[in-house]
Short mmCIF file of C-alpha atoms in Angstrom, two decimals:
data_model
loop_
_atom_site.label_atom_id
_atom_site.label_comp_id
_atom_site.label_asym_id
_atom_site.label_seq_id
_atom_site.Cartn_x
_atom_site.Cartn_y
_atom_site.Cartn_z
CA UNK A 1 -121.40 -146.60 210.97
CA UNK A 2 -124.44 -146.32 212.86
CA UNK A 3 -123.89 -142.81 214.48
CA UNK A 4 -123.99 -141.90 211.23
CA UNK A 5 -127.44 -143.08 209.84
CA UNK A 6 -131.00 -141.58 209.85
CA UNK A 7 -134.16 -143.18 209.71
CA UNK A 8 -136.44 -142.20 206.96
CA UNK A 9 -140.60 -143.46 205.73
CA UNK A 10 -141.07 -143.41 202.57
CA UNK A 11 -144.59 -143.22 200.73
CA UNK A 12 -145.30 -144.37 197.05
CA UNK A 13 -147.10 -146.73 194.82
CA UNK A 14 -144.69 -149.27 194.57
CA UNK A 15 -142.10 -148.41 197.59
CA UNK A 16 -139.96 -151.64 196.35
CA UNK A 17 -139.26 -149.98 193.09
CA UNK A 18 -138.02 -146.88 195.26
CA UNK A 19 -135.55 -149.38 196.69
CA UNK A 20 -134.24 -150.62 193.71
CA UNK A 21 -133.86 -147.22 192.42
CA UNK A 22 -131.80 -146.36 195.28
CA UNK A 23 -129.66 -149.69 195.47
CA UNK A 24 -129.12 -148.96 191.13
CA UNK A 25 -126.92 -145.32 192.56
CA UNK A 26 -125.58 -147.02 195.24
CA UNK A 27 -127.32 -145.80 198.09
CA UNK A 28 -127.87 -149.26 200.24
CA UNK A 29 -129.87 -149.57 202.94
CA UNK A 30 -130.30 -151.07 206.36
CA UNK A 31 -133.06 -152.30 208.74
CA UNK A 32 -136.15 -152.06 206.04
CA UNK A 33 -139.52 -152.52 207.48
CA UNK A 34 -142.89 -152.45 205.48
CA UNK A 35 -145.31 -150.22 207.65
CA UNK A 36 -147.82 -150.64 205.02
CA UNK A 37 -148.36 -151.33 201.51
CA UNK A 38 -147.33 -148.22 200.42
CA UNK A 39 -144.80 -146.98 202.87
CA UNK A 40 -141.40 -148.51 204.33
CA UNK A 41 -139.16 -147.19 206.57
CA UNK A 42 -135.06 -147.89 206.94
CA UNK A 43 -132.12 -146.77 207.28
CA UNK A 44 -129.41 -144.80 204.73
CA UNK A 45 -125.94 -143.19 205.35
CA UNK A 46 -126.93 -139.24 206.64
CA UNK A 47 -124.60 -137.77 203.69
CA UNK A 48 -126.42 -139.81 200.96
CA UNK A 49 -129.80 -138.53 202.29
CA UNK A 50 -129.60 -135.02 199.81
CA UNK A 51 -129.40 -137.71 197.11
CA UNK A 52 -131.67 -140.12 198.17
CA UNK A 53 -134.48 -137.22 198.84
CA UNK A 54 -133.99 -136.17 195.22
CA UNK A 55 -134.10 -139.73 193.50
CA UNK A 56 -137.29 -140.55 195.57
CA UNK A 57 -139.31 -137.29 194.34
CA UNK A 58 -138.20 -138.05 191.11
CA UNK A 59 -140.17 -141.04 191.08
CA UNK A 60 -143.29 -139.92 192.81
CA UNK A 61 -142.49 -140.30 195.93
CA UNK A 62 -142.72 -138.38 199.59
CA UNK A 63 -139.65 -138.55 202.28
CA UNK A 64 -139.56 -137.82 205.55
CA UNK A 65 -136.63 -138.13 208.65
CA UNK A 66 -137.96 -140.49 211.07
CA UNK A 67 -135.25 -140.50 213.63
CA UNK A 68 -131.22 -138.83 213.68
CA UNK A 69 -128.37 -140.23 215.81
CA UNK A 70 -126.84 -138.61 218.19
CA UNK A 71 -123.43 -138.09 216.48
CA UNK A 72 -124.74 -136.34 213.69
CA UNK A 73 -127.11 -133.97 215.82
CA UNK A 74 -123.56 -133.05 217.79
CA UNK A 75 -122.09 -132.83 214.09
CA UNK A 76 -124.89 -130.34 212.98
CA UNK A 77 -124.78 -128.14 216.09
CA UNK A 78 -120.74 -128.04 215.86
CA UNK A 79 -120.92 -127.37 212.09
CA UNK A 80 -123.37 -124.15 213.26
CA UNK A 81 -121.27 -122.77 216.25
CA UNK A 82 -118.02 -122.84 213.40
CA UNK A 83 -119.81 -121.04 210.82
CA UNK A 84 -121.36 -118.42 213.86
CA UNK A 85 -117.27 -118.32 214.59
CA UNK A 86 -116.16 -118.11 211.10
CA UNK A 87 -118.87 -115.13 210.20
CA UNK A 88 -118.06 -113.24 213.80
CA UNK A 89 -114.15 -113.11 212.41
CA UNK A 90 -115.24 -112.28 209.17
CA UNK A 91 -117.46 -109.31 210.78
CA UNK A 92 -114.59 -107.83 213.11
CA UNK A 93 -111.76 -108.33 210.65
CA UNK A 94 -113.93 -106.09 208.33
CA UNK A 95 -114.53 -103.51 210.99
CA UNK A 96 -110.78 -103.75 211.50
CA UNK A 97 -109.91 -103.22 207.77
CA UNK A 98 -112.08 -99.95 207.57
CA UNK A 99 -110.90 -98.62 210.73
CA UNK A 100 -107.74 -98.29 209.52
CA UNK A 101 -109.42 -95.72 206.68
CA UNK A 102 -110.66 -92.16 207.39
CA UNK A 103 -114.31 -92.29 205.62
CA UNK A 104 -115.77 -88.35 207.40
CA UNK A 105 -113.47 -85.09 207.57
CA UNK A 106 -115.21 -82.64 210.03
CA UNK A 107 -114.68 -79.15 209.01
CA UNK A 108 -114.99 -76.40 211.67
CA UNK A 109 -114.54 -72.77 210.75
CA UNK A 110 -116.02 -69.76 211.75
CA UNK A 111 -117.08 -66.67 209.70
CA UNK A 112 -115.21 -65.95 206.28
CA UNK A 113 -113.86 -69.70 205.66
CA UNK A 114 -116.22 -72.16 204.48
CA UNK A 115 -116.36 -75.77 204.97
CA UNK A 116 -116.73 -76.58 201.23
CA UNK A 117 -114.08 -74.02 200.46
CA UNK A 118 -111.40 -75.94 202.93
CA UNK A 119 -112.68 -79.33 201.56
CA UNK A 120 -111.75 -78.55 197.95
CA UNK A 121 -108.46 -76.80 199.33
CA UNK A 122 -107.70 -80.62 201.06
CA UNK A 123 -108.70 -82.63 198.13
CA UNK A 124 -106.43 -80.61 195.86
CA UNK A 125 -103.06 -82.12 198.47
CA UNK A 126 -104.51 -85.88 198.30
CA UNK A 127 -106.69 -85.58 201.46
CA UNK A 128 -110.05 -87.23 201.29
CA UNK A 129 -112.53 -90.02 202.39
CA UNK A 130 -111.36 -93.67 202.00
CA UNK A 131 -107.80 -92.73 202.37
CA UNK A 132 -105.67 -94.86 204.44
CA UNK A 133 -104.59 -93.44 208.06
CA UNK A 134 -100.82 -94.36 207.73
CA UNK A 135 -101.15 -91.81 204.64
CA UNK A 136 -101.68 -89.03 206.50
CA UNK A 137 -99.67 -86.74 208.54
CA UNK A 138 -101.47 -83.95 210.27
CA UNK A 139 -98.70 -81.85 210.65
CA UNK A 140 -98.04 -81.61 206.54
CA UNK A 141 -101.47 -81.10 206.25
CA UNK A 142 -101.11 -78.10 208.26
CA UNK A 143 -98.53 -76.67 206.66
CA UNK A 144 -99.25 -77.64 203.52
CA UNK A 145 -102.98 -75.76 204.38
CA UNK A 146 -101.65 -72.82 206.06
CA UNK A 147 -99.19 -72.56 202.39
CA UNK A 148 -102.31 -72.99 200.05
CA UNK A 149 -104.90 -70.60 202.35
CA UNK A 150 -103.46 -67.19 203.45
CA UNK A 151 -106.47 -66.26 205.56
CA UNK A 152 -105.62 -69.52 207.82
CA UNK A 153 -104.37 -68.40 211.09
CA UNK A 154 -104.41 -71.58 213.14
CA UNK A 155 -105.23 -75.03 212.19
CA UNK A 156 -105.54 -78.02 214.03
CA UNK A 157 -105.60 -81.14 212.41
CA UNK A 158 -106.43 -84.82 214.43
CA UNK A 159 -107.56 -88.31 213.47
CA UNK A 160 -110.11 -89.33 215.76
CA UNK A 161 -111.78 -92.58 215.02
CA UNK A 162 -112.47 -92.84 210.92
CA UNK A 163 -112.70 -89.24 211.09
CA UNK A 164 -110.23 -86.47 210.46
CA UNK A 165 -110.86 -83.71 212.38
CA UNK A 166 -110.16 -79.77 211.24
CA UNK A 167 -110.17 -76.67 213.22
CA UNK A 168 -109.66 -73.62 211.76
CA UNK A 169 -109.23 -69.80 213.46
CA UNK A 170 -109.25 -67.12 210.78
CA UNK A 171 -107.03 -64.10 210.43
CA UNK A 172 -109.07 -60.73 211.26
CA UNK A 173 -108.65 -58.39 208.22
CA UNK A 174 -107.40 -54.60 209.48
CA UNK A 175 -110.22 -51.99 209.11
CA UNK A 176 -110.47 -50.11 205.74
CA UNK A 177 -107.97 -46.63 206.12
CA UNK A 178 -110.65 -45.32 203.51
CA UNK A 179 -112.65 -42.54 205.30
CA UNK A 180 -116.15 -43.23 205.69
CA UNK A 181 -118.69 -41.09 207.10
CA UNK A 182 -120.02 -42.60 210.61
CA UNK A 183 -123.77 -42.62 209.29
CA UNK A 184 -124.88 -42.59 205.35
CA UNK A 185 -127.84 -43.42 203.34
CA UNK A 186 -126.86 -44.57 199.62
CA UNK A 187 -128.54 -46.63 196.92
CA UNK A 188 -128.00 -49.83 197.25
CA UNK A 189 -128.62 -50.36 193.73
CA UNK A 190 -128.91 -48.80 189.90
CA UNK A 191 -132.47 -46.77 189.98
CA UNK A 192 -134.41 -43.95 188.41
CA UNK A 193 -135.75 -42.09 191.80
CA UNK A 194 -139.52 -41.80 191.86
CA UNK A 195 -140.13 -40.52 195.46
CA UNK A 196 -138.07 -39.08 198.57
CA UNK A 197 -139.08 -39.21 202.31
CA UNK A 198 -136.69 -38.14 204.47
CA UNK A 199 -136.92 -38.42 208.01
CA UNK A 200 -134.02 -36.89 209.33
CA UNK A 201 -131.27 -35.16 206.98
CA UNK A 202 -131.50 -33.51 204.23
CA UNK A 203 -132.13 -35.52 200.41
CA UNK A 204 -129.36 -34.58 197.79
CA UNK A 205 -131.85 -36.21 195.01
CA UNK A 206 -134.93 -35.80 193.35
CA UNK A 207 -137.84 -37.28 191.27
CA UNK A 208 -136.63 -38.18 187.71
CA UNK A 209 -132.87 -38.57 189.41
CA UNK A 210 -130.62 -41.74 187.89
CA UNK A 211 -128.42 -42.90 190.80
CA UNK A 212 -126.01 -45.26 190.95
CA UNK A 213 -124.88 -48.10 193.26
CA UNK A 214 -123.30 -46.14 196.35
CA UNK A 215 -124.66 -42.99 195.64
CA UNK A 216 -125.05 -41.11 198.36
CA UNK A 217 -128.80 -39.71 198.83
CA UNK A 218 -129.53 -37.99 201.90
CA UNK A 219 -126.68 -35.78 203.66
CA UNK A 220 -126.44 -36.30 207.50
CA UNK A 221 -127.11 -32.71 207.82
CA UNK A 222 -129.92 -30.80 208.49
CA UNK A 223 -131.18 -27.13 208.81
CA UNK A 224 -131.19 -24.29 206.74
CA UNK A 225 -127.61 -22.95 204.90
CA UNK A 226 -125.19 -21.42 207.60
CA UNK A 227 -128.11 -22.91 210.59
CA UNK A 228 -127.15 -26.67 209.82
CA UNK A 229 -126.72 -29.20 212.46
CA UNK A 230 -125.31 -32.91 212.14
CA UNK A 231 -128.04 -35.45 212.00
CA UNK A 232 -128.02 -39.45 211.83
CA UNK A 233 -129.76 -39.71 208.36
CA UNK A 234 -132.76 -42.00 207.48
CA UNK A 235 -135.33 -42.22 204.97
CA UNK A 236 -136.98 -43.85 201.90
CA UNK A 237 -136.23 -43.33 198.23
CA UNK A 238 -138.61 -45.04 196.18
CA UNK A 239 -137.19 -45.45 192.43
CA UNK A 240 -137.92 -47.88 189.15
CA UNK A 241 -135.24 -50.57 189.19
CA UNK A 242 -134.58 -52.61 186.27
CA UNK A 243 -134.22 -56.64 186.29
CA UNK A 244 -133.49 -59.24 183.25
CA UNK A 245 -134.64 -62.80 183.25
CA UNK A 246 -134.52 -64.95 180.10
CA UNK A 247 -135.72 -68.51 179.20
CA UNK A 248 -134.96 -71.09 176.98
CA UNK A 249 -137.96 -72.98 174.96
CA UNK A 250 -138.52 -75.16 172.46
CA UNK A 251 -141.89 -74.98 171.18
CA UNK A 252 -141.82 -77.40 167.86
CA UNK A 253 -139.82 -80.46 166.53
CA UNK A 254 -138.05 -83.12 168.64
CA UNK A 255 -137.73 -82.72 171.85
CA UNK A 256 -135.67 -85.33 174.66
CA UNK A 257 -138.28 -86.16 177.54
CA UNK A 258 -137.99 -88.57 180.26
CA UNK A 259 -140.23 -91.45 179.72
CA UNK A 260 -140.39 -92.73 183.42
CA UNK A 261 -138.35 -95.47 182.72
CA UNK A 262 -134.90 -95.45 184.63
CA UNK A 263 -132.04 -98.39 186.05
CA UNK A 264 -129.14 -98.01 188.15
CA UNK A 265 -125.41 -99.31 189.08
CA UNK A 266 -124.90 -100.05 193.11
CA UNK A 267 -121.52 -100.29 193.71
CA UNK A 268 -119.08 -100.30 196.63
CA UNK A 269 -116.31 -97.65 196.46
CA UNK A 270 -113.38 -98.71 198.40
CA UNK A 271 -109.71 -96.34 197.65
CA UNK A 272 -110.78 -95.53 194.49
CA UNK A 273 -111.94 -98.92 193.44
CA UNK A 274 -115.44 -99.67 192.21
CA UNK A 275 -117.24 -103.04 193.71
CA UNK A 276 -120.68 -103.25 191.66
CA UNK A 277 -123.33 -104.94 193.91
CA UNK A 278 -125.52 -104.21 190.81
CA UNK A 279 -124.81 -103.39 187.07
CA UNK A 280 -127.34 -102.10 184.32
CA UNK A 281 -127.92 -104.39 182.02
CA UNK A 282 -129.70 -102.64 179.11
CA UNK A 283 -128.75 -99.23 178.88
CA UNK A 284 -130.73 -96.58 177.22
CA UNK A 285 -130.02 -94.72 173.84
CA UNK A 286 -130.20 -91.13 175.44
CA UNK A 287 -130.57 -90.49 178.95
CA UNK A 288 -130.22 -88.56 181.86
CA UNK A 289 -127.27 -89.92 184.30
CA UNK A 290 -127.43 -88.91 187.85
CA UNK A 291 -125.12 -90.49 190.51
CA UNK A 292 -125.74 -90.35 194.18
CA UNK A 293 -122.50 -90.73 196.45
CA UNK A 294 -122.80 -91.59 200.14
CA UNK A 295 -119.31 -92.78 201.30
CA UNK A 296 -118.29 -96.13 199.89
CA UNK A 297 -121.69 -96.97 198.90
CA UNK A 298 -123.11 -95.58 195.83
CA UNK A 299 -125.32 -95.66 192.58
CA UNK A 300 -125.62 -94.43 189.44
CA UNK A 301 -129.41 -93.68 188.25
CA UNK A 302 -129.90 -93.53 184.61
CA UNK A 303 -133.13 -91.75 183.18
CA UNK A 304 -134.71 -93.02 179.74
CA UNK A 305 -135.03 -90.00 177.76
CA UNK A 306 -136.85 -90.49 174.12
CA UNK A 307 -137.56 -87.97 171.68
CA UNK A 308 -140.94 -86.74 171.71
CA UNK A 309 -142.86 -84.63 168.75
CA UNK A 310 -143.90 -81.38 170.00
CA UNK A 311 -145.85 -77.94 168.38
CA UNK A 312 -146.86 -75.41 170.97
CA UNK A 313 -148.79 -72.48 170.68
CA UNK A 314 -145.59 -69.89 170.43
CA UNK A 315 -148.00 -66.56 172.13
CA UNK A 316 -149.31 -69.11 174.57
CA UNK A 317 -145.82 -69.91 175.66
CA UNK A 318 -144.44 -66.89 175.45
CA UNK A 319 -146.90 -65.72 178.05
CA UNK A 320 -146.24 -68.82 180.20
CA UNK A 321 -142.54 -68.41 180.63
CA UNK A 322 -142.99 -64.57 181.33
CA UNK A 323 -145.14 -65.61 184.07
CA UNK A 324 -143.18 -67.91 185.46
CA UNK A 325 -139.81 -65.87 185.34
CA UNK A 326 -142.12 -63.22 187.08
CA UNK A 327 -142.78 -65.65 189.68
CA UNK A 328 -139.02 -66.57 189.99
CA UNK A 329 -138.20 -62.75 190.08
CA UNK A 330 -140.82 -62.31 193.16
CA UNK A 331 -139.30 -64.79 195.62
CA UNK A 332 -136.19 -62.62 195.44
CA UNK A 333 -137.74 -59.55 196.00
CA UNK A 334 -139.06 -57.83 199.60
CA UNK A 335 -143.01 -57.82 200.26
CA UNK A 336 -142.98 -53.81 199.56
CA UNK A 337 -141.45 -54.34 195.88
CA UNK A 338 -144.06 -53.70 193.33
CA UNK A 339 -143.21 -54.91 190.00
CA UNK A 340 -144.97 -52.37 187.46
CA UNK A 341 -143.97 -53.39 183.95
CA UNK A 342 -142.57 -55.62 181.88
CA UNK A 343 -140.88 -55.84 177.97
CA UNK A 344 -140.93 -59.41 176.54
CA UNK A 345 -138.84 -59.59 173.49
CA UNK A 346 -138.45 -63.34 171.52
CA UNK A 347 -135.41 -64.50 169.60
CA UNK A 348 -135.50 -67.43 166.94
CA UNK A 349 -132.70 -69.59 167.77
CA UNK A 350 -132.62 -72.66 165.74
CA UNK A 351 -134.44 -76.57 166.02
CA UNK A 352 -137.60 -74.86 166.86
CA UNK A 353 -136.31 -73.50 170.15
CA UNK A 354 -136.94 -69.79 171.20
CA UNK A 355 -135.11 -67.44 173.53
CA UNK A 356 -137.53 -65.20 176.06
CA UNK A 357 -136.02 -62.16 177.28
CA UNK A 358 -138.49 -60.05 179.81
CA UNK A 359 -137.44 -56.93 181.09
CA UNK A 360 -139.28 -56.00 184.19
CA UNK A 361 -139.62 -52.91 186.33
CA UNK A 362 -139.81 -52.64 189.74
CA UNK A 363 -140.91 -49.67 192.39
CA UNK A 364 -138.91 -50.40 195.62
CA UNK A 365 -136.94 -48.42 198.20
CA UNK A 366 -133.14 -48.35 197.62
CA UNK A 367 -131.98 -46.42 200.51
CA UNK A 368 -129.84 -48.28 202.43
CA UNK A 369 -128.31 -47.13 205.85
CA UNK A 370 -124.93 -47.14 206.66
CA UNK A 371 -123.36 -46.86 209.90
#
């Protein structure tokens, strides 16, 4: 039929042996007209034209659409809006699917109860992402939570959305019955006192003093004996404290380092089922495996690690890792802590690998008010 023909030029050397290439696979033609002596122009069937295209470049030659019918313009545009229709279902039936899936759980608590805690506490009773919402009943789960946590008071459980919604009020603990004085200074940690300064009260401790955690070490009293008078206590107690950091080198024979060379699995994760998007192909002989989850779409990273010769100077490192476990020990300490000394001692462990013990010592205040 007509309404289904295009009009096409075609250019070559010899545009007659183009024809009788085409009329050899059975492509005929219609209405052929020589524009010049190396291009013609007719007309073909529009859903022999893929074909046609191909068997002309195959034999040196250039195409080109000279005119479409209406019909098949209509066809094209028709053939367009379906597959805009088909991919708009596809879209919304997805977003249907997944809606019927919880992929968040919101976690509110307040002081003692922590998200993470209350996460771990659901996962243990078959609550998580990616599970499906006719799974779930929120009053089991708040029974079944209020079984598992005794310091759950209230909980409210709702599905909202894809999200599962927790609220949690926490029961108040009763006050200690212990007697404790109203004010107190004590150590809060294991020292050999160095120094006393006490402001108000009187100190119960002296210079070359070992105190323990909790000690007490100024009384809120003051005054001289049968002239003493209650006091709120304060004041500093400066005393050597003791911490121990170790580290772990090896300073000769083989060691595993990453080479910079690394490849990955994306997958899909959908109710415990893996969709890869992407799999490793070569995997390495030793490497490091790190995988990142974010929902139902995830990867797996692998590392290249390859052993590498080493032989370090043993006093050089030794001196390196002390330093750097003395500048891991600093960031935990307050800006009035002096550290004053240190003991390294070194232990042979085996495969050319060392252990680093250091010892330091460290002038700081351990009073610690109490009220």
């Amino acid at each position: 039929m007509k309404s289904k023909q295009i009009t096409i030029e075609v250019s070559a050397l010899k545009p007659e042996r183009i024809l009788n290439v085409l009329w050899n696979n059975s492509i005929y033609t219609s209405n052929i007209v020589k524009i010049d002596l190396l291009t013609i122009r007719f007309n073909i069937n529009f859903n022999e034209y893929k074909e046609a295209e191909s068997l002309i470049k195959k034999n040196n030659g250039k195409v080109r659409i000279v005119k479409v019918s209406d019909m098949i313009i209509i066809f094209m545009k028709l053939k367009k809006k379906f597959s805009l229709v088909i991919g708009a279902v596809m879209f919304f039936g997805v977003i249907y699917i997944l809606s019927n899936y919880i992929w968040a759980i919101d976690i509110e608590t307040q002081r003692n109860l922590s998200p993470f805690e209350i996460r771990q506490q659901l996962f243990s009773i078959g609550i998580k992402p990616g599970l499906s919402k006719s799974q779930i009943n929120v009053y089991d789960i708040e029974k079944k939570m209020e079984n598992i946590n005794d310091q759950i008071l209230w909980i409210r459980t709702r599905v909202e959305g894809s999200t599962l919604k927790i609220i949690i009020k926490e029961k108040v603990n009763p006050p200690l019955t212990e007697k404790t004085l109203y004010n107190q200074v004590i150590a809060k940690m294991d020292g050999e006192v160095k120094r006393v300064y006490s402001s108000s009260g009187n100190a119960i401790v002296a210079p070359g003093d070992i105190v323990k955690k909790g000690d007490e070490l100024i009384l809120p009293i003051q005054g001289r004996e049968g002239f003493e008078r209650e006091v709120k206590p304060s004041g500093t107690v400066i005393a050597n404290t003791f911490y121990e950091k170790f580290m772990e080198v090896q300073v000769s024979g083989e060691k595993l380092q990453r080479t910079g060379k690394k490849n990955s699995d994306i997958y899909l994760s959908f109710w415990g089922k893996k969709i890869y998007l992407k799999k490793a192909i070569n995997r390495f002989d030793n490497y490091d495996k790190i995988e990142e989850k974010n929902g139902f779409f995830n990867q797996i990273i692998y590392f290249q690690k390859k052993g590498r010769n080493i032989s370090l100077d043993k006093d050089a490192t030794v001196k390196e890792s002390a330093e750097k476990l003395e500048g891991s020990l600093r960031k935990t300490l307050s800006n009035d802590s002096k550290i004053i000394d240190r003991k390294i001692t070194v232990e042979d462990i085996s495969d050319g690998k060392i252990l680093i013990k250091v010892i330091f010592t460290v002038e700081q205040d351990i009073a610690k008010n109490v009220q």
